[in-house]
Tab-separated table of C-alpha atoms in Angstrom:
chain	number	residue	atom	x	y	z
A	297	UNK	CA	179.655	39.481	2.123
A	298	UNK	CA	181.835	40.389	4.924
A	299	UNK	CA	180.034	40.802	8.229
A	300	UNK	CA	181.008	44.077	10.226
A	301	UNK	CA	183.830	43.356	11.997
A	302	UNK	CA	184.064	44.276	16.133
A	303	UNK	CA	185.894	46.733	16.927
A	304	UNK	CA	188.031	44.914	19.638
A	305	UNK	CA	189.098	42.565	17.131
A	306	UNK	CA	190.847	44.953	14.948
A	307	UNK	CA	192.979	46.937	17.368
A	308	UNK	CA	195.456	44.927	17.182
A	309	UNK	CA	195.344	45.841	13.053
A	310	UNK	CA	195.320	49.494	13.883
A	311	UNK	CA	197.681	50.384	17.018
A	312	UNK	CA	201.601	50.684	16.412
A	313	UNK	CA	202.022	47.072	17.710
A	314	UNK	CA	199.452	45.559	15.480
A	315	UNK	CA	201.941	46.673	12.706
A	316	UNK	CA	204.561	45.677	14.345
A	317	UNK	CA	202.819	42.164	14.345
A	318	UNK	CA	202.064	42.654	10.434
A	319	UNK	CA	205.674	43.454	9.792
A	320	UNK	CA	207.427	40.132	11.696
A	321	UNK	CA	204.547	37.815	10.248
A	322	UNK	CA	205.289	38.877	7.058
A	323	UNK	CA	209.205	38.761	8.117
A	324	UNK	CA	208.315	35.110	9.227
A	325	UNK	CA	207.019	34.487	5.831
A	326	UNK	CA	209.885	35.802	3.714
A	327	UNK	CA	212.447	33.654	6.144
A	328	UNK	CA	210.596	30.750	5.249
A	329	UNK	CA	210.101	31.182	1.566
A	330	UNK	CA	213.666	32.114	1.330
A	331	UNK	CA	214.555	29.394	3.132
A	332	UNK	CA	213.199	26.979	0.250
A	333	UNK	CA	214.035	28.902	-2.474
A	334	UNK	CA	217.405	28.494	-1.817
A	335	UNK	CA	218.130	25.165	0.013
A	336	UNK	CA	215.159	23.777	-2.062
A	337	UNK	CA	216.390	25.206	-5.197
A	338	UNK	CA	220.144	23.801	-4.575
A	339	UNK	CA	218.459	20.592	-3.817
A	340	UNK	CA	216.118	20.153	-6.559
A	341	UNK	CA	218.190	21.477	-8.634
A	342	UNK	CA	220.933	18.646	-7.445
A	343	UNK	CA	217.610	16.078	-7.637
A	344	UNK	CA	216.833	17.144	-11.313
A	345	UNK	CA	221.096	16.152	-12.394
A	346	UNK	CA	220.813	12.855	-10.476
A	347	UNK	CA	216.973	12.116	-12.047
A	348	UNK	CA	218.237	13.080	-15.396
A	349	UNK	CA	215.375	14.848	-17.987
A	350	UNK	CA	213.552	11.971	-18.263
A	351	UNK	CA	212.974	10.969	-15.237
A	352	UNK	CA	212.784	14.326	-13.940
A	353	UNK	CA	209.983	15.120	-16.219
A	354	UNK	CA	208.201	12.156	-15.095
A	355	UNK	CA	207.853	13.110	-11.462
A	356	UNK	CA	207.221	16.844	-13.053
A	357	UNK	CA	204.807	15.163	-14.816
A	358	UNK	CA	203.047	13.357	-11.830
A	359	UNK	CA	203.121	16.650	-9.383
A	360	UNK	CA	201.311	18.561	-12.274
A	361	UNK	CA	198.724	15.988	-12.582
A	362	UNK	CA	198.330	15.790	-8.732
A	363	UNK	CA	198.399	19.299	-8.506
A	364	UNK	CA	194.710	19.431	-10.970
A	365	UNK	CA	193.149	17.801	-8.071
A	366	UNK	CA	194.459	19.825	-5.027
A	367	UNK	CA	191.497	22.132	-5.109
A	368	UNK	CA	189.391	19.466	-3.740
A	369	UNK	CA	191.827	18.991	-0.823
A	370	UNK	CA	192.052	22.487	0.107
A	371	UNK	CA	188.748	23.288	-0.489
A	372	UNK	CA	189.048	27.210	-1.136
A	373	UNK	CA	188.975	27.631	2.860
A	374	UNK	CA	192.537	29.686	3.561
A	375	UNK	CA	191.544	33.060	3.112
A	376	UNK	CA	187.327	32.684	4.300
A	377	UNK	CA	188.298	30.557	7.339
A	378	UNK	CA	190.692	33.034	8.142
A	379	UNK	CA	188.267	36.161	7.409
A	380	UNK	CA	185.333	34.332	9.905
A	381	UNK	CA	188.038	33.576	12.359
A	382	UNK	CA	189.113	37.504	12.400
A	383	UNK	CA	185.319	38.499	12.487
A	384	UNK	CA	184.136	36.295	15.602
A	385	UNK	CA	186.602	34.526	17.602
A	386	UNK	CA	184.863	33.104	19.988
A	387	UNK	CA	183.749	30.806	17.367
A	388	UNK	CA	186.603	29.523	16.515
A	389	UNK	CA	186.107	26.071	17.771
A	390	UNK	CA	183.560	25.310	15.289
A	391	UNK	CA	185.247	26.938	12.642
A	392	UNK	CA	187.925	25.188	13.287
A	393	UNK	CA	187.006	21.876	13.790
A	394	UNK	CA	184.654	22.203	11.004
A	395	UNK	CA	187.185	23.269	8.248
A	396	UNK	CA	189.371	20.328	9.008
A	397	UNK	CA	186.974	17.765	8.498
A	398	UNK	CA	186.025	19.459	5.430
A	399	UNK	CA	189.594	19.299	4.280
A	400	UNK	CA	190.149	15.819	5.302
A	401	UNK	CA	187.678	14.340	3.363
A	402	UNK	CA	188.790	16.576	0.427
A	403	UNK	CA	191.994	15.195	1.140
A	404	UNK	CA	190.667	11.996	-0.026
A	405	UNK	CA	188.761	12.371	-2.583
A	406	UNK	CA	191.677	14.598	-4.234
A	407	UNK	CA	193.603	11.034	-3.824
A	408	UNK	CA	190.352	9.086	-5.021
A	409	UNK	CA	190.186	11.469	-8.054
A	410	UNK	CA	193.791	11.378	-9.040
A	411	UNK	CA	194.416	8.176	-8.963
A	412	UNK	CA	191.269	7.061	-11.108
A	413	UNK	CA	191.802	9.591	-13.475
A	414	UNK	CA	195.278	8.892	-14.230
A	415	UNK	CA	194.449	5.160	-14.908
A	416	UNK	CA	192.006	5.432	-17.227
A	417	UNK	CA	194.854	7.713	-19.334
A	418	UNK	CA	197.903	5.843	-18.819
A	419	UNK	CA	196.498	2.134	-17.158
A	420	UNK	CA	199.759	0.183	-18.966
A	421	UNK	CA	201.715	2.905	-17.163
A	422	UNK	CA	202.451	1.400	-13.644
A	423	UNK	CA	205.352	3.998	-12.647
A	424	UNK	CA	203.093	6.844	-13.594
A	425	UNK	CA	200.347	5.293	-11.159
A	426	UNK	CA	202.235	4.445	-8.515
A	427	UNK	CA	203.712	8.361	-8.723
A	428	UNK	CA	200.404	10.211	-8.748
A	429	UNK	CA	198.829	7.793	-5.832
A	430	UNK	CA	201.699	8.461	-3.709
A	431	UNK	CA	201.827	12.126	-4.698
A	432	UNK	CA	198.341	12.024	-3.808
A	433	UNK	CA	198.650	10.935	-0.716
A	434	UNK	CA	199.968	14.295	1.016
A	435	UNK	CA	196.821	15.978	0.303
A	436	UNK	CA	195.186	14.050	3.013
A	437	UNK	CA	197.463	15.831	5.484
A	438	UNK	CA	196.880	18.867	4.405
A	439	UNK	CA	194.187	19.169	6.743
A	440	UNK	CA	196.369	20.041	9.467
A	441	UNK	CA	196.511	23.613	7.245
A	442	UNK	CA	193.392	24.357	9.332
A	443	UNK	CA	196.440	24.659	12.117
A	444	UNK	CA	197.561	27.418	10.002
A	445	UNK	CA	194.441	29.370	9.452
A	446	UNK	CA	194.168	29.768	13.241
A	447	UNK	CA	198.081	31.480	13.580
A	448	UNK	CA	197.321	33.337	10.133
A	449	UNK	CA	194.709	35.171	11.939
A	450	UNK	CA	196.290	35.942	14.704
A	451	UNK	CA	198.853	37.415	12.681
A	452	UNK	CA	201.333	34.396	14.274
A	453	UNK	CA	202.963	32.754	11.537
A	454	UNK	CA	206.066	32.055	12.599
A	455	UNK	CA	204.882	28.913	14.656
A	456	UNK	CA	203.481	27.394	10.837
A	457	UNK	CA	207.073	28.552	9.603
A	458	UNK	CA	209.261	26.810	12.463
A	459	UNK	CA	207.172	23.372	12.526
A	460	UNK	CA	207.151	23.433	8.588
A	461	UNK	CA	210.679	24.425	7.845
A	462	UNK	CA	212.187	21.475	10.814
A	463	UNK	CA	210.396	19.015	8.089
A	464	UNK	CA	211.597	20.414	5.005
A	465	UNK	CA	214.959	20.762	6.599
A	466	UNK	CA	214.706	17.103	7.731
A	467	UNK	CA	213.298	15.766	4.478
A	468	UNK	CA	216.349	17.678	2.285
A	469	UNK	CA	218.977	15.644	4.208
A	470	UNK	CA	217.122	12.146	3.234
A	471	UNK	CA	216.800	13.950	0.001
A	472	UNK	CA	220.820	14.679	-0.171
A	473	UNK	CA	221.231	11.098	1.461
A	474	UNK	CA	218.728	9.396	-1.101
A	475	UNK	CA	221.021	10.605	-4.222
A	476	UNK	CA	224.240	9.419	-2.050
A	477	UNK	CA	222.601	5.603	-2.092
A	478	UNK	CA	221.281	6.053	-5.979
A	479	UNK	CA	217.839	5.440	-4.701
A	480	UNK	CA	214.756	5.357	-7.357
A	481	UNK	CA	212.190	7.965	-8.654
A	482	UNK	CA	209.700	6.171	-6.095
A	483	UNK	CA	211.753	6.717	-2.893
A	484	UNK	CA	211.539	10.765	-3.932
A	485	UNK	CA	207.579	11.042	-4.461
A	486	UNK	CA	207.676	9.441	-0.610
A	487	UNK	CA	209.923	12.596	0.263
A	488	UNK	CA	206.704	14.718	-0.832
A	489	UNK	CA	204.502	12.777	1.434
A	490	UNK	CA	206.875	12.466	4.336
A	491	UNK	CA	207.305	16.761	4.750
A	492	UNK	CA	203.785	17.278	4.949
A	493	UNK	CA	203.398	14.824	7.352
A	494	UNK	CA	206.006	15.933	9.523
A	495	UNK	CA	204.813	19.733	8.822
A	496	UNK	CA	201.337	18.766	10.246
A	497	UNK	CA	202.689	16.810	13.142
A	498	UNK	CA	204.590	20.123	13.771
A	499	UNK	CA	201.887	22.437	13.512
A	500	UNK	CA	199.662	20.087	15.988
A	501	UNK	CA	202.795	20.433	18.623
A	502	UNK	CA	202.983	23.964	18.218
A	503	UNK	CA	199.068	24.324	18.370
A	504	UNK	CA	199.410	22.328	21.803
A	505	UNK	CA	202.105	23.842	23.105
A	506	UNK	CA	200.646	27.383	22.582
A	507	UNK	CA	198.025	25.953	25.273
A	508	UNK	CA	194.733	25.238	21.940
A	509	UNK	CA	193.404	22.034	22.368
A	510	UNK	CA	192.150	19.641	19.443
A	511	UNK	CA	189.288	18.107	22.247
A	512	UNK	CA	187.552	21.961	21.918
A	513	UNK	CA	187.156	21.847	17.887
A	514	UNK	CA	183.783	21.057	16.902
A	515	UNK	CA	181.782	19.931	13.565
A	516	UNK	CA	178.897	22.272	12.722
A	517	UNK	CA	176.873	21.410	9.810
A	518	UNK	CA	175.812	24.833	9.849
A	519	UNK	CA	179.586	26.171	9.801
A	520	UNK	CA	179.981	24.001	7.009
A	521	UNK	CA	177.642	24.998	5.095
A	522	UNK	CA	178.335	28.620	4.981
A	523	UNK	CA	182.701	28.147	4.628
A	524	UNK	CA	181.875	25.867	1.725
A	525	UNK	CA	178.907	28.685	0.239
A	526	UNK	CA	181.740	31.318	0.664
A	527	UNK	CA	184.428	29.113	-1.121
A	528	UNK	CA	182.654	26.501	-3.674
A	529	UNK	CA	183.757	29.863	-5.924
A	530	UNK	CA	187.416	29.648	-4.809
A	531	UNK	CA	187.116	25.756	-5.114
A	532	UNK	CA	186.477	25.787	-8.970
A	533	UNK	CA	188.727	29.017	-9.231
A	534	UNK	CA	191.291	26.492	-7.422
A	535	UNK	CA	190.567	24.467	-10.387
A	536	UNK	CA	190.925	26.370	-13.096
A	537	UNK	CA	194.110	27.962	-11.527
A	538	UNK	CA	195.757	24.625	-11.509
A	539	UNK	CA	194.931	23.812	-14.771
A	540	UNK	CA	196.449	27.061	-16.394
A	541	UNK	CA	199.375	26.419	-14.212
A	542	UNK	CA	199.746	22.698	-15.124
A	543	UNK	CA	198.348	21.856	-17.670
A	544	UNK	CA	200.635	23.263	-20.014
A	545	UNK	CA	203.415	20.341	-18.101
A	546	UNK	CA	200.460	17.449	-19.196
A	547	UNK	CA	199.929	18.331	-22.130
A	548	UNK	CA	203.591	18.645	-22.730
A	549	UNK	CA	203.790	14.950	-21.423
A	550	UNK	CA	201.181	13.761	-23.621
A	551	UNK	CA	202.100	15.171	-27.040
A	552	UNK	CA	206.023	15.351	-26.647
A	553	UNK	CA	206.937	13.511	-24.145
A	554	UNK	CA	208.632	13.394	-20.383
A	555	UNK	CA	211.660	14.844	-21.376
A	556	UNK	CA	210.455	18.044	-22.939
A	557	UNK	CA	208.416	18.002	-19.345
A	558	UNK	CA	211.991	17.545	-17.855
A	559	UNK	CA	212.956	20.915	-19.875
A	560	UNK	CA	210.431	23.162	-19.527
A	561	UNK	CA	210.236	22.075	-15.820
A	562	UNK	CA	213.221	23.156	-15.127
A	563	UNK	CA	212.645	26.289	-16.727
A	564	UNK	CA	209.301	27.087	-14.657
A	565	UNK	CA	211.239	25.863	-11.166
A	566	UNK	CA	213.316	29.070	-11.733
A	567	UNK	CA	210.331	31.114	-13.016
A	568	UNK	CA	207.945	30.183	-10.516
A	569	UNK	CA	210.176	30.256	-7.379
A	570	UNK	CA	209.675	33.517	-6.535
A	571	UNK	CA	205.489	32.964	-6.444
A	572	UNK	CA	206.012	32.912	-2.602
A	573	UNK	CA	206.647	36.873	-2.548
A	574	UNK	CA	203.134	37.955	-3.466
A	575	UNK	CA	201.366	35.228	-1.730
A	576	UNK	CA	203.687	36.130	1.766
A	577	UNK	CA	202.737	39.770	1.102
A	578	UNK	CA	199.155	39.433	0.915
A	579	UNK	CA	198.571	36.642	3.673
A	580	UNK	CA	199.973	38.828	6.194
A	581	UNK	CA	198.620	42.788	5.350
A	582	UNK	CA	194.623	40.952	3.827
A	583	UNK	CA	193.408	41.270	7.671
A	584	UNK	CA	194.196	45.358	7.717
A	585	UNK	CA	192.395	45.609	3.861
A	586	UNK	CA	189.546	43.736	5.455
A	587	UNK	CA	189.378	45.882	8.116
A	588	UNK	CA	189.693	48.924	6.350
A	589	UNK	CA	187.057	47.836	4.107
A	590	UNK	CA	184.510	47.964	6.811
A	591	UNK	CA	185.887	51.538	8.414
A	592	UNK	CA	187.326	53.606	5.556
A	593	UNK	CA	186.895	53.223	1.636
A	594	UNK	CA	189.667	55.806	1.199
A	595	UNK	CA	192.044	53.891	3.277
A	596	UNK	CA	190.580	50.596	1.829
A	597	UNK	CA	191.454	51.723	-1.818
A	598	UNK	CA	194.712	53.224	-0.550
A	599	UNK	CA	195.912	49.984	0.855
A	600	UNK	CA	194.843	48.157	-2.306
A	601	UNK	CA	197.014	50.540	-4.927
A	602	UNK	CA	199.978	50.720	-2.610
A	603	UNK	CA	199.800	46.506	-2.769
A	604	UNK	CA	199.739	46.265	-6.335
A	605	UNK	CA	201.953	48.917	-7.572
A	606	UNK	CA	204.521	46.952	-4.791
A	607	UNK	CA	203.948	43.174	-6.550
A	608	UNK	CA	204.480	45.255	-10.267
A	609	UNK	CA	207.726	46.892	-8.751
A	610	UNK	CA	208.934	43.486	-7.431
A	611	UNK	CA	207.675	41.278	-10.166
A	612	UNK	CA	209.543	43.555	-12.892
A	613	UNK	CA	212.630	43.749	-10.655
A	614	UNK	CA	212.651	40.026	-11.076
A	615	UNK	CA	211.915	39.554	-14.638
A	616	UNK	CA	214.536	41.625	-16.063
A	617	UNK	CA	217.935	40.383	-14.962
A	618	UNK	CA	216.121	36.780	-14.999
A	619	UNK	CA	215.158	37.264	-19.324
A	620	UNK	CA	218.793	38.292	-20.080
A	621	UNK	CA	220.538	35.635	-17.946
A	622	UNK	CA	218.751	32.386	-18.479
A	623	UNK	CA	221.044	30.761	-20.557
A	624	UNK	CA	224.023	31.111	-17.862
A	625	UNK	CA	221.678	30.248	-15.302
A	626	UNK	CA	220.031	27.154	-16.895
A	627	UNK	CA	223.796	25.628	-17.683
A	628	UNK	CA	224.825	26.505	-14.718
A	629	UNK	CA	222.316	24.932	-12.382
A	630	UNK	CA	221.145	22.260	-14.148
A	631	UNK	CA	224.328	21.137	-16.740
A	632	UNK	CA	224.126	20.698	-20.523
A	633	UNK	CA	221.590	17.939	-20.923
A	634	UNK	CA	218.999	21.317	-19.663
A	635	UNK	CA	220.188	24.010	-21.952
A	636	UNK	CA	217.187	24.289	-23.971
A	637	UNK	CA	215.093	25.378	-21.005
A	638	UNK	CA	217.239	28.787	-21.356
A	639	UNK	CA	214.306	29.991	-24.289
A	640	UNK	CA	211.619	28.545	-22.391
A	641	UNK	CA	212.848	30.524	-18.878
A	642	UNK	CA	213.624	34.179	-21.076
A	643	UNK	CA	209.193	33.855	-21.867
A	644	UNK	CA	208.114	32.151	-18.902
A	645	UNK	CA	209.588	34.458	-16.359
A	646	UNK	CA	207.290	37.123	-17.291
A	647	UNK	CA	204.079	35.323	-16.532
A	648	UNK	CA	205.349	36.432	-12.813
A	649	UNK	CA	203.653	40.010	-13.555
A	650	UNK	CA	200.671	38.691	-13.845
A	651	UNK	CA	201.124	36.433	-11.522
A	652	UNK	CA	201.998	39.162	-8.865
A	653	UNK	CA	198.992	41.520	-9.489
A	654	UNK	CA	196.254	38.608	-9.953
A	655	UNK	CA	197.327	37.561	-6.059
A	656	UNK	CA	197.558	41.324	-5.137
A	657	UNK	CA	194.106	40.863	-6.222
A	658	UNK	CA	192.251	38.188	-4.408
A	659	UNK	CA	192.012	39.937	-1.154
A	660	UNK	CA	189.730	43.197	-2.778
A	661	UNK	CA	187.609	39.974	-4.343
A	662	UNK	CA	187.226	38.811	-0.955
A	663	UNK	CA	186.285	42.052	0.582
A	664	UNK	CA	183.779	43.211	-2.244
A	665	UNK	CA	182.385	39.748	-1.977
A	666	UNK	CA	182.978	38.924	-6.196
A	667	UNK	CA	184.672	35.919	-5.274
A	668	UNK	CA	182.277	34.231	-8.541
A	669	UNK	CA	183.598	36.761	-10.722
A	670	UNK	CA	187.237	35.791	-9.627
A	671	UNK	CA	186.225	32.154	-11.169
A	672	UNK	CA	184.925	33.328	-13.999
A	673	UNK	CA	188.486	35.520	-14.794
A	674	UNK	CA	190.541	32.555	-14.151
A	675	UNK	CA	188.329	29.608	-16.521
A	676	UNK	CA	188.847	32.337	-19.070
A	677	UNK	CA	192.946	31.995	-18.587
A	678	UNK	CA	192.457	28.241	-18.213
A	679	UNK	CA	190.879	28.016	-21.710
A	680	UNK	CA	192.669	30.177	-23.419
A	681	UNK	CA	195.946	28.216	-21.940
A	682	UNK	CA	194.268	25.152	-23.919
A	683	UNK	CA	193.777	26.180	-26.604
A	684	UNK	CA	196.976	27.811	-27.595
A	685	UNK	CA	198.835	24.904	-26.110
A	686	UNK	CA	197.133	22.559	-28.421
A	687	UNK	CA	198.263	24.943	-31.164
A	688	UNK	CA	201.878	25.433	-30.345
A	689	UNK	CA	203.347	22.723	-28.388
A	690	UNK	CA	203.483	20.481	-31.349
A	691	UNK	CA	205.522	22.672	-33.172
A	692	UNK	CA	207.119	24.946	-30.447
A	693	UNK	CA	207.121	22.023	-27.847
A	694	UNK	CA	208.465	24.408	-24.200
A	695	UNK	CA	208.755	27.671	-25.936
A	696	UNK	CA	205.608	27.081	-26.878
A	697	UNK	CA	204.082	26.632	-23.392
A	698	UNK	CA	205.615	29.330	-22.169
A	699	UNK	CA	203.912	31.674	-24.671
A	700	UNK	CA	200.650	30.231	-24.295
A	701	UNK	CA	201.473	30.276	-20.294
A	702	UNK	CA	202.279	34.401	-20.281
A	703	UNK	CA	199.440	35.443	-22.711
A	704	UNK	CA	196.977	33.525	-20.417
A	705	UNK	CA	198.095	34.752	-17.045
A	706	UNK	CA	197.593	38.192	-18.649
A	707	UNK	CA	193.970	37.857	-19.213
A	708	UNK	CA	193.165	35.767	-16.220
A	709	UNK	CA	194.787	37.957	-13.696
A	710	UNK	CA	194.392	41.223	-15.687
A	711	UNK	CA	192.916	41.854	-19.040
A	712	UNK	CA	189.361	39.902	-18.234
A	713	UNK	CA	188.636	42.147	-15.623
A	714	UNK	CA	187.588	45.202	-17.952
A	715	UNK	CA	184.868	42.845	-19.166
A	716	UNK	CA	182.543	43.360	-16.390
A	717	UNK	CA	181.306	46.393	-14.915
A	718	UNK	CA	182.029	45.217	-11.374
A	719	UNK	CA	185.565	44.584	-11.923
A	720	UNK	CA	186.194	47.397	-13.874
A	721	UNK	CA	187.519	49.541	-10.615
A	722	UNK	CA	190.139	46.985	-10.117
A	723	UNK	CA	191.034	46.765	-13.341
A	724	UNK	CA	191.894	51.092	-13.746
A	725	UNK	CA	193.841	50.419	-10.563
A	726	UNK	CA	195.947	47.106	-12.049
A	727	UNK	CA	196.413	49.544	-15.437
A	728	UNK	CA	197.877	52.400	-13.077
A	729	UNK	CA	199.990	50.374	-11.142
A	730	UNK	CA	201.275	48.387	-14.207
A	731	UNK	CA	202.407	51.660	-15.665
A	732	UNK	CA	203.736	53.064	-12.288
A	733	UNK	CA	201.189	55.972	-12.137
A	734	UNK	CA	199.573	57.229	-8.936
């Protein structure tokens, strides 16, 4: 699927400098995810006391059911926009221009769908409504993201990290200033909206000021149609991700109620903060497996093992400490009124493993051009999530979830890939890593 790449467009991947490059983007990455995980963990953490469980769970509740939509508004086009970029710049205009109109009107009709959907399930609900159709709302600027794809290339991220970071640093302080003036649920969902409109405003600024202009980006039908052949896998895998990450929050909502969403979402804040270090890793070193693809299989399967047996090192590293601590850690961050999520946080926690080596993953999917089996492996962790959520959240409520959330990360990312011949490669090399064995 991959086109051969020029060989002037991959120097920079293979002399000293282009790792140097590799090394600070990915240094750019960490500094920003760290960034949120901590100030963003202090202040949701200090949102979720103020909210209380029931509120909290509500806007939990809201993001999740946002969140099922989101693969319309991002329309699978992050990693093959990049990829096309890398393989023919001079192109970039239209691939450019292209992928943002595609993601605008996703935008909307992620907003359309949302919003439609959640009245016909809760229509006497008007707080619920007025959540999700705000919520909704920041998907539309998402299409600045096409901003990003261009410095993600170009192995440049630090100019997404500094315009994204001023507006979550800007938004925190209304945050911290909202909960000073006891301001309602509503004025939070804005919040949402208002970063990611301030992060694209940022990223057009920095795309200006790097000397790009907006006036050169063209729409090609043609373009379109082969980004959107290339990811109308990723968009349903998008999907199907979402829903085996959220779903288990809904269907919380709809059979418990908000406040066991409240619990087991703050559980899965603490679990699912450190999903940034796999997804930092791989954005910046996917352009050298790409290119290695096309010049070495040796170094191509070389740079895929070293990846994953690095996300099962980390991932493990995290799990640990995080199973035998949750109770202090719950109590401590959140108060009393959250202490059950310390059960919930002890399972859930471990669905970072798979989590880790299904992302370490997606880029040999990309290269070997299975990104339709890569669908297929995550519906099968979707429906397996549904189903053993409908059996144990009535009686297990969070803990419940969480079980349902680690056994289906473990086939979606892992197990379901020794069911097909073609995935089967992948699959030795996930075992090996898993165990630690070269």
């Amino acid at each position: 699927m991959l086109s051969k790449f020029k060989l002037q467009q991959l120097s920079l991947l293979k002399s000293r400098s282009g790792l140097r490059a590799i090394i600070t983007n990915t240094g750019w990455l960490f500094a920003d995810r760290i960034l949120r995980m901590g100030v963003g963990l202090i202040v949701g953490v200090w949102v979720a006391r103020y909210l209380g469980v029931h509120q909290y769970g509500l806007f939990n509740y809201a993001t999740a059911f946002v969140a099922l939509f989101s693969s319309f508004a991002t329309l699978g086009l992050d990693n093959v926009v990049v990829r096309d970029i890398v393989h023919d710049v001079s192109h970039k205009e239209k691939i450019l221009g292209t992928s943002f109109w595609l993601k605008l009107f996703g935008g909307v009709s992620c907003l359309l769908l949302a919003v439609s959907t959640i009245y016909v399930l809760r229509h006497d609900d008007k707080m619920t409504i007025w959540l999700v159709a705000i919520l909704g709302t920041a998907g539309i600027f998402q299409a600045f993201d096409t901003i990003d794809f261009w410095f993600q290339s170009q192995v440049q991220s630090k100019y997404t990290v500094v315009a994204k970071n001023t507006a979550f640093i800007i938004t925190t302080l209304i945050k911290i200033a909202l909960i000073q003036m006891q301001a309602s649920l509503i004025a939070f969902a804005w919040m949402t909206v208002v970063e990611i409109g301030l992060g694209a405003m940022g990223l057009a600024i920095a795309y200006n000021i790097k000397g790009y202009s907006f006036r050169l980006w063209r729409w090609s039908f043609p373009v379109a149609k082969t980004l959107l052949k290339d990811s109308w896998p990723l968009i349903l895998s998008g999907l199907t991700i979402m829903i085996y990450m959220r779903i288990d929050q809904i269907m919380l909502g709809e059979i418990i109620g908000d406040g066991a969403v409240g619990i087991y979402s703050a559980a899965s804040r603490i679990s699912e903060v450190w999903y940034f270090i796999p997804t930092a890793i791989v954005s910046s070193v996917s352009p050298t497996i790409f290119a290695a693809k096309q010049n070495n299989e040796e170094v191509y399967y070389q740079r895929i093992k070293q990846l994953l047996g690095l996300m099962v090192l980390i991932s493990i590293a995290i799990a640990l400490p995080m199973s035998f601590l949750s109770g202090s850690i719950i109590t401590m961050l959140f108060g009393n009124d959250y202490a059950p999520a310390a059960g919930i946080l002890s399972i859930h926690i471990w669905a970072s493993l798979f989590v880790f080596i299904g992302v370490g993953t997606s880029p040999w999917f990309i290269a070997e051009g299975l990104t339709h089996l890569s669908l297929r492996r995550t519906l099968v962790g979707a429906i397996i999530n549904v189903v053993l959520n409908l059996f144990l959240i009535p009686t297990y409520a969070g803990v419940g979830a969480a079980i349902a959330t680690v056994i289906s990360y473990a086939f979606g990312s892992f197990l379901v890939n020794a069911m097909h011949p073609k995935t089967q490669k992948i699959f030795n090399i996930q075992i090996k890593s898993i165990f630690i064995l070269k």
